[in-house]
CSV table of C-alpha atoms and ligand atoms in Angstrom, one decimal:
chain,number,residue,atom,x,y,z
A,11,MET,CA,5.6,-10.2,-14.5
A,12,ILE,CA,3.6,-9.4,-11.5
A,13,ASN,CA,0.0,-8.8,-12.6
A,14,LYS,CA,-1.9,-8.4,-9.4
A,15,CYS,CA,-1.8,-5.9,-6.5
A,16,LEU,CA,-3.8,-6.2,-3.3
A,17,PHE,CA,-5.0,-3.2,-1.4
A,18,PRO,CA,-6.1,-3.9,2.2
A,19,VAL,CA,-8.5,-1.1,2.9
A,20,ALA,CA,-10.6,-2.5,5.7
A,21,GLY,CA,-9.1,-0.7,8.6
A,22,TYR,CA,-11.1,1.8,10.7
A,23,GLY,CA,-8.8,4.8,10.3
A,24,THR,CA,-9.3,5.9,13.9
A,25,ARG,CA,-6.7,8.6,13.7
A,26,PHE,CA,-8.9,10.5,11.3
A,27,LEU,CA,-12.1,10.3,13.2
A,28,PRO,CA,-14.7,11.8,12.8
A,29,SER,CA,-13.8,12.1,9.0
A,30,THR,CA,-13.6,8.3,8.8
A,31,LYS,CA,-16.8,7.6,10.6
A,32,ALA,CA,-18.7,6.9,7.4
A,33,MET,CA,-16.0,7.4,4.8
A,34,PRO,CA,-12.9,5.3,4.1
A,35,LYS,CA,-9.6,6.7,5.1
A,36,GLU,CA,-8.3,5.8,1.7
A,37,MET,CA,-10.8,8.3,0.1
A,38,LEU,CA,-9.3,11.3,2.0
A,39,PRO,CA,-8.0,13.6,-0.7
A,40,ILE,CA,-4.4,14.9,-1.0
A,41,VAL,CA,-5.5,18.1,-2.7
A,42,ASN,CA,-8.0,16.9,-5.3
A,43,LYS,CA,-7.1,13.2,-5.5
A,44,PRO,CA,-8.0,10.4,-3.0
A,45,LEU,CA,-5.1,8.5,-1.4
A,46,ILE,CA,-6.3,5.3,-3.0
A,47,GLN,CA,-5.9,6.7,-6.5
A,48,TYR,CA,-2.3,7.5,-5.9
A,49,GLY,CA,-1.7,3.9,-4.8
A,50,VAL,CA,-3.6,2.3,-7.8
A,51,GLN,CA,-1.6,4.6,-10.2
A,52,GLU,CA,1.6,3.3,-8.7
A,53,ALA,CA,0.5,-0.3,-9.1
A,54,MET,CA,-0.5,0.3,-12.7
A,55,GLU,CA,2.8,1.9,-13.5
A,56,ALA,CA,4.5,-1.2,-12.1
A,57,GLY,CA,2.6,-3.3,-14.5
A,58,MET,CA,0.0,-4.6,-12.0
A,59,ARG,CA,-3.2,-4.2,-13.9
A,60,GLN,CA,-5.4,-6.5,-11.8
A,61,ILE,CA,-6.3,-4.5,-8.7
A,62,ALA,CA,-7.8,-6.4,-5.8
A,63,PHE,CA,-9.3,-4.7,-2.7
A,64,VAL,CA,-9.9,-6.2,0.7
A,65,THR,CA,-12.7,-3.9,2.0
A,66,GLY,CA,-15.0,-3.7,5.0
A,67,ARG,CA,-18.2,-1.9,5.9
A,68,SER,CA,-18.4,1.8,5.0
A,69,LYS,CA,-16.0,1.3,2.1
A,70,ARG,CA,-18.4,1.5,-0.8
A,71,ALA,CA,-17.1,4.9,-1.9
A,72,ILE,CA,-13.9,3.1,-3.1
A,73,GLU,CA,-15.9,0.8,-5.4
A,74,ASP,CA,-17.8,3.8,-6.7
A,75,HIS,CA,-14.6,5.7,-7.3
A,76,PHE,CA,-13.4,3.1,-9.7
A,77,ASP,CA,-16.7,3.0,-11.6
A,78,ARG,CA,-18.4,5.2,-14.2
A,79,THR,CA,-20.6,8.0,-12.9
A,80,TYR,CA,-22.9,8.4,-15.9
A,81,GLU,CA,-24.9,11.4,-14.8
A,82,LEU,CA,-21.9,13.5,-13.7
A,83,GLU,CA,-19.9,12.5,-16.8
A,84,ASP,CA,-22.7,13.4,-19.0
A,85,GLN,CA,-23.1,16.8,-17.3
A,86,ILE,CA,-19.5,17.8,-17.6
A,87,SER,CA,-18.9,16.4,-21.0
A,88,GLY,CA,-17.1,18.9,-23.2
A,89,THR,CA,-16.6,21.4,-20.3
A,90,LYS,CA,-13.3,22.5,-18.7
A,91,ALA,CA,-14.0,20.2,-15.7
A,92,GLU,CA,-13.8,17.1,-17.9
A,93,HIS,CA,-10.0,16.9,-17.9
A,94,ASN,CA,-10.1,16.4,-14.1
A,95,LEU,CA,-11.3,12.9,-14.9
A,96,ALA,CA,-8.7,12.0,-17.5
A,97,GLU,CA,-6.4,10.2,-15.1
A,98,ILE,CA,-9.1,8.1,-13.3
A,99,ARG,CA,-10.6,7.2,-16.7
A,100,HIS,CA,-7.2,6.0,-17.9
A,101,LEU,CA,-6.9,3.9,-14.7
A,102,MET,CA,-10.3,2.4,-15.3
A,103,GLN,CA,-9.5,1.6,-18.9
A,104,THR,CA,-6.2,0.0,-18.1
A,105,CYS,CA,-7.0,-2.0,-14.9
A,106,THR,CA,-9.6,-4.4,-13.6
A,107,PHE,CA,-11.0,-4.1,-10.1
A,108,SER,CA,-12.2,-6.8,-7.8
A,109,TYR,CA,-13.4,-6.8,-4.2
A,110,THR,CA,-13.8,-9.0,-1.2
A,111,ARG,CA,-14.6,-8.2,2.4
A,112,GLN,CA,-12.7,-8.8,5.6
A,113,VAL,CA,-15.5,-9.6,8.0
A,114,GLN,CA,-13.7,-8.9,11.3
A,115,MET,CA,-10.8,-6.5,11.6
A,116,LYS,CA,-8.3,-9.1,12.8
A,117,GLY,CA,-5.2,-7.3,11.5
A,118,LEU,CA,-3.2,-6.7,8.3
A,119,GLY,CA,-2.1,-10.4,8.1
A,120,ASP,CA,-5.8,-11.5,8.2
A,121,ALA,CA,-6.7,-8.9,5.6
A,122,ILE,CA,-4.0,-10.2,3.2
A,123,ARG,CA,-5.1,-13.8,3.8
A,124,THR,CA,-8.7,-12.7,3.0
A,125,GLY,CA,-7.3,-11.5,-0.4
A,126,GLU,CA,-6.2,-15.0,-1.4
A,127,THR,CA,-9.5,-15.7,-3.4
A,128,LEU,CA,-8.7,-12.7,-5.5
A,129,ILE,CA,-4.9,-13.4,-5.9
A,130,GLY,CA,-4.6,-17.1,-6.3
A,131,ASN,CA,-1.3,-18.9,-6.7
A,132,GLN,CA,1.0,-16.1,-8.0
A,133,PRO,CA,3.3,-13.4,-6.6
A,134,PHE,CA,1.6,-10.1,-6.0
A,135,GLY,CA,2.1,-6.6,-4.8
A,136,VAL,CA,0.6,-5.1,-1.6
A,137,VAL,CA,0.0,-1.4,-1.2
A,138,LEU,CA,-1.1,0.3,2.0
A,139,ALA,CA,-2.5,3.4,0.4
A,140,ASP,CA,-2.0,5.7,3.4
A,141,ASP,CA,1.7,5.5,2.7
A,142,LEU,CA,2.0,7.8,-0.2
A,143,CYS,CA,5.3,7.1,-2.0
A,144,LEU,CA,7.1,9.2,-4.5
A,145,GLY,CA,10.0,7.4,-6.2
A,146,ASP,CA,13.1,9.3,-7.4
A,147,ASP,CA,13.5,7.9,-10.9
A,148,GLN,CA,10.9,5.2,-10.9
A,149,PRO,CA,7.8,4.6,-8.7
A,150,VAL,CA,8.6,2.6,-5.6
A,151,LEU,CA,6.6,-0.5,-6.6
A,152,THR,CA,8.4,-0.5,-10.0
A,153,GLN,CA,11.8,-0.5,-8.2
A,154,MET,CA,10.6,-3.5,-6.1
A,155,VAL,CA,9.4,-5.4,-9.2
A,156,ASN,CA,12.9,-5.0,-10.6
A,157,ILE,CA,14.4,-6.5,-7.4
A,158,TYR,CA,11.9,-9.4,-7.6
A,159,ARG,CA,13.0,-10.2,-11.1
A,160,LYS,CA,16.4,-11.1,-9.8
A,161,TYR,CA,15.6,-12.8,-6.5
A,162,GLN,CA,12.0,-14.2,-6.8
A,163,CYS,CA,11.2,-13.9,-3.1
A,164,SER,CA,9.1,-11.8,-0.8
A,165,ILE,CA,10.3,-8.2,-0.5
A,166,VAL,CA,9.4,-5.5,2.0
A,167,GLY,CA,9.8,-1.8,1.3
A,168,ILE,CA,11.9,-0.3,4.1
A,169,GLU,CA,13.2,3.2,5.1
A,170,GLU,CA,15.3,4.6,7.9
A,171,VAL,CA,13.3,6.2,10.6
A,172,ALA,CA,14.3,8.2,13.7
A,173,HIS,CA,15.2,5.9,16.6
A,174,GLU,CA,12.4,7.2,18.8
A,175,ASP,CA,10.0,6.2,16.0
A,176,THR,CA,10.8,2.5,15.8
A,177,GLU,CA,7.8,1.8,18.1
A,178,LYS,CA,5.5,2.8,15.3
A,179,TYR,CA,6.7,0.3,12.7
A,180,GLY,CA,7.8,-3.3,12.0
A,181,ILE,CA,11.6,-3.1,12.2
A,182,ILE,CA,14.0,-5.5,10.4
A,183,ALA,CA,17.2,-7.1,11.4
A,184,GLY,CA,19.3,-8.2,8.5
A,185,LYS,CA,22.6,-8.3,6.5
A,186,ALA,CA,23.4,-6.0,3.6
A,187,LEU,CA,23.3,-8.0,0.3
A,188,GLU,CA,23.7,-5.2,-2.2
A,189,GLU,CA,23.3,-1.5,-2.1
A,190,ARG,CA,19.9,-0.7,-0.5
A,191,LEU,CA,19.1,-4.4,-0.2
A,192,PHE,CA,19.1,-6.5,3.0
A,193,MET,CA,18.6,-10.2,3.6
A,194,VAL,CA,16.1,-10.2,6.5
A,195,ASP,CA,16.9,-12.3,9.5
A,196,ALA,CA,14.0,-11.2,11.6
A,197,MET,CA,11.3,-8.6,11.9
A,198,VAL,CA,10.0,-7.1,15.2
A,199,GLU,CA,6.6,-5.5,15.3
A,200,LYS,CA,6.8,-2.0,16.9
A,201,PRO,CA,9.8,-2.4,19.2
A,202,ALA,CA,10.8,0.4,21.7
A,203,ALA,CA,14.0,2.2,20.6
A,204,SER,CA,16.0,0.3,23.2
A,205,GLU,CA,14.9,-3.1,21.8
A,206,ALA,CA,14.9,-2.3,18.1
A,207,PRO,CA,17.4,-4.3,16.1
A,208,SER,CA,17.9,-1.4,13.6
A,209,ASN,CA,16.1,1.7,12.5
A,210,LEU,CA,15.0,0.2,9.2
A,211,ALA,CA,11.2,0.3,9.2
A,212,ILE,CA,8.8,-1.6,7.0
A,213,ILE,CA,6.5,0.7,5.0
A,214,GLY,CA,3.4,0.0,3.1
A,215,ARG,CA,4.8,-1.6,0.0
A,216,TYR,CA,5.3,-5.4,-0.3
A,217,ILE,CA,5.9,-8.0,-2.9
A,218,LEU,CA,4.8,-11.4,-1.6
A,219,THR,CA,5.1,-14.9,-2.9
A,220,PRO,CA,1.8,-16.9,-2.7
A,221,ASP,CA,3.1,-19.4,-0.1
A,222,ILE,CA,2.5,-16.5,2.4
A,223,PHE,CA,-1.2,-17.6,2.3
A,224,GLU,CA,-0.4,-21.0,3.6
A,225,VAL,CA,1.6,-19.5,6.5
A,226,LEU,CA,-1.2,-17.0,7.3
A,227,ARG,CA,-3.9,-19.7,7.4
A,228,THR,CA,-2.4,-21.3,10.5
A,229,LEU,CA,-0.8,-18.3,12.1
A,230,PRO,CA,-1.9,-17.5,15.6
A,231,PRO,CA,-2.7,-13.9,16.6
A,232,GLY,CA,0.4,-11.9,17.6
A,233,ARG,CA,0.9,-8.4,19.0
A,234,ASN,CA,-2.4,-6.8,20.1
A,235,GLY,CA,-4.2,-10.0,19.4
A,236,GLU,CA,-4.0,-9.3,15.6
A,237,ILE,CA,-2.8,-11.6,12.8
A,238,GLN,CA,0.5,-9.8,11.9
A,239,ILE,CA,2.0,-9.9,8.4
A,240,THR,CA,5.4,-9.5,10.0
A,241,ASP,CA,5.0,-12.8,11.9
A,242,ALA,CA,4.2,-14.6,8.6
A,243,LEU,CA,7.2,-12.9,6.9
A,244,ASN,CA,9.4,-14.1,9.8
A,245,ILE,CA,8.4,-17.7,9.0
A,246,GLN,CA,9.1,-17.1,5.3
A,247,ALA,CA,12.5,-15.6,6.2
A,248,LYS,CA,13.4,-18.7,8.1
A,249,ASN,CA,12.1,-21.2,5.5
A,250,LYS,CA,13.2,-19.3,2.4
A,251,MET,CA,14.3,-15.8,2.0
A,252,VAL,CA,12.8,-12.3,2.5
A,253,LEU,CA,14.5,-9.1,1.4
A,254,GLY,CA,14.2,-5.6,2.7
A,255,TYR,CA,14.6,-3.0,0.0
A,256,GLN,CA,15.5,0.6,0.9
A,257,PHE,CA,13.6,2.4,-1.8
A,258,LYS,CA,14.8,5.5,-3.6
A,259,GLY,CA,12.3,8.3,-3.0
A,260,HIS,CA,10.2,9.8,-0.3
A,261,ARG,CA,7.2,8.5,1.7
A,262,PHE,CA,4.4,10.5,3.3
A,263,ASP,CA,2.8,8.8,6.2
A,264,CYS,CA,-0.7,9.9,5.4
A,265,GLY,CA,-2.2,7.7,8.1
A,266,SER,CA,-0.9,10.3,10.6
A,267,LEU,CA,-2.1,13.9,10.7
A,268,ASP,CA,1.5,15.4,10.3
A,269,GLY,CA,2.2,13.3,7.2
A,270,PHE,CA,-1.2,14.0,5.7
A,271,VAL,CA,-0.6,17.8,6.0
A,272,ALA,CA,3.0,17.5,4.7
A,273,ALA,CA,1.7,15.6,1.6
A,274,THR,CA,-1.1,18.1,1.1
A,275,ASN,CA,1.4,21.0,1.1
A,276,TYR,CA,3.8,19.2,-1.1
A,277,PHE,CA,1.2,18.3,-3.8
A,278,PHE,CA,-0.5,21.6,-3.6
A,279,GLN,CA,2.9,23.3,-4.3
A,280,ARG,CA,3.6,20.9,-7.1
A,281,MET,CA,0.2,21.6,-8.6
A,282,GLY,CA,0.9,25.3,-8.6
A,283,SER,CA,4.1,24.8,-10.6
A,284,SER,CA,2.7,22.2,-13.1
A,285,GLY,CA,-1.0,23.1,-13.3
A,286,ASN,CA,-2.1,19.7,-11.9
A,287,GLY,CA,-1.6,17.5,-8.9
A,288,GLY,CA,0.2,14.8,-10.9
B,16,LIG,P1,-3.4,0.8,10.3
B,16,LIG,O1,-2.6,0.2,11.3
B,16,LIG,O2,-3.0,2.0,9.7
B,16,LIG,O3,-4.9,0.9,10.9
B,16,LIG,O4,-3.6,-0.4,9.2
B,16,LIG,P2,-6.1,1.8,10.3
B,16,LIG,O5,-7.4,1.2,10.9
B,16,LIG,O6,-6.1,1.9,8.8
B,16,LIG,O7,-5.8,3.2,10.9
B,16,LIG,P3,-5.8,3.8,12.4
B,16,LIG,O8,-4.5,3.3,13.0
B,16,LIG,O9,-7.0,3.2,13.2
B,16,LIG,O10,-5.9,5.3,12.3
B,16,LIG,C1,-2.6,-0.6,8.2
B,16,LIG,C2,-3.3,-1.0,6.9
B,16,LIG,O11,-3.9,-2.3,7.1
B,16,LIG,C3,-5.3,-2.3,6.8
B,16,LIG,C4,-5.7,-0.8,6.9
B,16,LIG,O12,-6.8,-0.5,6.0
B,16,LIG,C5,-4.5,-0.1,6.5
B,16,LIG,O13,-4.4,0.0,5.0
B,16,LIG,N1,-6.0,-3.2,7.7
B,16,LIG,C6,-5.6,-3.2,9.0
B,16,LIG,C7,-7.0,-4.0,7.2
B,16,LIG,O14,-7.4,-4.0,6.0
B,16,LIG,N2,-7.6,-4.8,8.1
B,16,LIG,C8,-7.2,-4.9,9.4
B,16,LIG,O15,-7.8,-5.7,10.2
B,16,LIG,C9,-6.2,-4.1,9.9
């Protein structure tokens, strides 16, 4: 029902410098698999087979990752190493990949607006690949598609964070609608704990209805002079409805050093018990 998923990957990844000087943050590996591949896998499992990237300079490695590598594949054909490519080959057979560039880093809202040419007039998923999510029974994006089926409006993935961490996230104010589901009244970008309306933080999973593009086109810069997706969602929440969905599962914030190391340890241990990173 939702065919397309947008991956904004144009950010500089300054917290991982110098690694990200010439290499995209999204290509950093959690054990043997780059962050972006975990994200694309999640989108594919949610039925989103048209993968759209908003890229920037120094991001070519992402395009190459989702393409054939003839020499290498020829070399390892029939060897033990070949099975390491099984998963990415399956992704490449199942999905299509398209790319556009964000010319200036004017914020996540601007990156999403730039993706309009690839998305068009239909609802779509958004994945920020540095949030690596593990769903309990189902992948997080699949859980969100199920909510979309019922409510047909924009949905933000949310989780409870420690009060002292609200200043790192967009935080929602809202009313409980169902178990784990909130009708969003407002979103505040990175509030201090004393000003935060709740401790429900927006994480890097969204389902957006296409009218968001119209809002983004005329939206003035917000916090830090950036076009903020939360400002656009606030307008949608006033005009229509936006839901916050507290997903079932766990998120690793791989955009931070702590979260990156925690994810690495987790997947390495899992690999030890199952023979692959899964
Ligand atoms: P972040 O706030 O994590 O920024 O962006 P960043 O540049 O990736 O990392 P740091 O903070 O400098 O270490 C959140 C998401 O939005 C994308 C990023 O690629 C990331 O997936 N983004 C952000 C863009 O695509 N364009 C922008 O102008 C800003």
